[in-house]
Amino acid sequence: MKFYRFLEKDLADKNIRLSEFYDSADAVEKRILEEYGALFVARGGAIPPDRIIFKNEREVVRFQKSVSITKANIGGYELELQAAAMKNLLKSVAEAEENDLTITPRGADSARRSYAQTVELWASRVVPALEHWTKKEMLSEKDAENICSLAPFEQVPVILKLEEKGVFFSKDLSKSIIYSVAPPGTSQHLSLLAFDVAEYKNENVREILASNGWFQTVVSDLPHFTYLGAKEKDLPDLGLKKGENCGQVFWIPNI
Ligand SMILES: [Zn+2]
């Protein structure tokens, strides 16, 4: 099934109109759905956010308070996820152990994140890129200052526009910032349905996670797994299609 058709049907089931959820004229929302949209098919006890972009900390806190959260210690880190996501992650961890494997987080921020953390990550790409491009005279000092003075989320459309002209903001400045870091308020970690896995290169680890509803869904982000709460064979009916990167399988919106 095509992703937008699925979304429309799914939102109708939840009494939400597609036009309220998604503005097709908004280039940023469209881009976010294309890159990170698999999250919105999450089920099996998982609750996807009711908006594509959280505009501020208040909206994130309200969502995080509305869902059931479980805390657990994995690999020495205290982590928090939506209850269904954590239950199936712990099941994966146990299954891995039975097979002499481990599933551990990449770091302390591998699961739950706050809006402030996503803003900080975003700035860690934007600030050095602005410096670089002003030095290269691809951007005036004044333009750079203007971008800095915008609210984090207001920076997104301006930066995506600059990237159309080859002024890229990823860490290595060679591609879109979207492939490097999620714009403020769009990270799947805010929804408590994402987990960054240290052992993502191990095929057996990926299989165990997939059998428990955890899939790779962001092609540019190999260690990042999303809890979709569905069986792999059912994902095409949920508007997703298979993608591939570095020999690994990703489930991405079928757009
Ligand atoms: Zn991640």
PDB file of N, CA, C and O and ligand atoms in Angstrom, residues 113 189 194-196 221 224, ligand 1:
ATOM      1  N   ARG A 113      14.747  10.999  24.558  1.00  0.00           N
ATOM      2  CA  ARG A 113      15.409  12.301  24.501  1.00  0.00           C
ATOM      3  C   ARG A 113      14.397  13.400  24.799  1.00  0.00           C
ATOM      4  O   ARG A 113      13.208  13.218  24.583  1.00  0.00           O
ATOM      5  N   HIS A 189      13.252   9.641  18.804  1.00  0.00           N
ATOM      6  CA  HIS A 189      13.575   9.434  20.223  1.00  0.00           C
ATOM      7  C   HIS A 189      12.638  10.235  21.137  1.00  0.00           C
ATOM      8  O   HIS A 189      12.441   9.873  22.285  1.00  0.00           O
ATOM      9  N   ALA A 194      12.321   4.786  19.788  1.00  0.00           N
ATOM     10  CA  ALA A 194      13.564   4.557  19.047  1.00  0.00           C
ATOM     11  C   ALA A 194      14.684   4.160  20.006  1.00  0.00           C
ATOM     12  O   ALA A 194      14.698   4.581  21.169  1.00  0.00           O
ATOM     13  N   PHE A 195      15.608   3.346  19.481  1.00  0.00           N
ATOM     14  CA  PHE A 195      16.708   2.844  20.304  1.00  0.00           C
ATOM     15  C   PHE A 195      17.941   2.677  19.408  1.00  0.00           C
ATOM     16  O   PHE A 195      17.862   2.053  18.353  1.00  0.00           O
ATOM     17  N   ASP A 196      19.061   3.246  19.827  1.00  0.00           N
ATOM     18  CA  ASP A 196      20.301   3.153  19.046  1.00  0.00           C
ATOM     19  C   ASP A 196      21.129   1.970  19.554  1.00  0.00           C
ATOM     20  O   ASP A 196      21.565   1.953  20.705  1.00  0.00           O
ATOM     21  N   ASP A 221      20.756   6.233   8.954  1.00  0.00           N
ATOM     22  CA  ASP A 221      21.097   6.078  10.369  1.00  0.00           C
ATOM     23  C   ASP A 221      21.103   4.590  10.733  1.00  0.00           C
ATOM     24  O   ASP A 221      20.132   4.046  11.241  1.00  0.00           O
ATOM     25  N   HIS A 224      20.171   3.071  14.317  1.00  0.00           N
ATOM     26  CA  HIS A 224      18.876   3.530  14.842  1.00  0.00           C
ATOM     27  C   HIS A 224      17.744   2.551  14.498  1.00  0.00           C
ATOM     28  O   HIS A 224      17.484   2.291  13.330  1.00  0.00           O
TER      29      HIS A 224
HETATM   30 ZN    ZN B   1      18.564   7.134  16.990  1.00  0.00          ZN
END
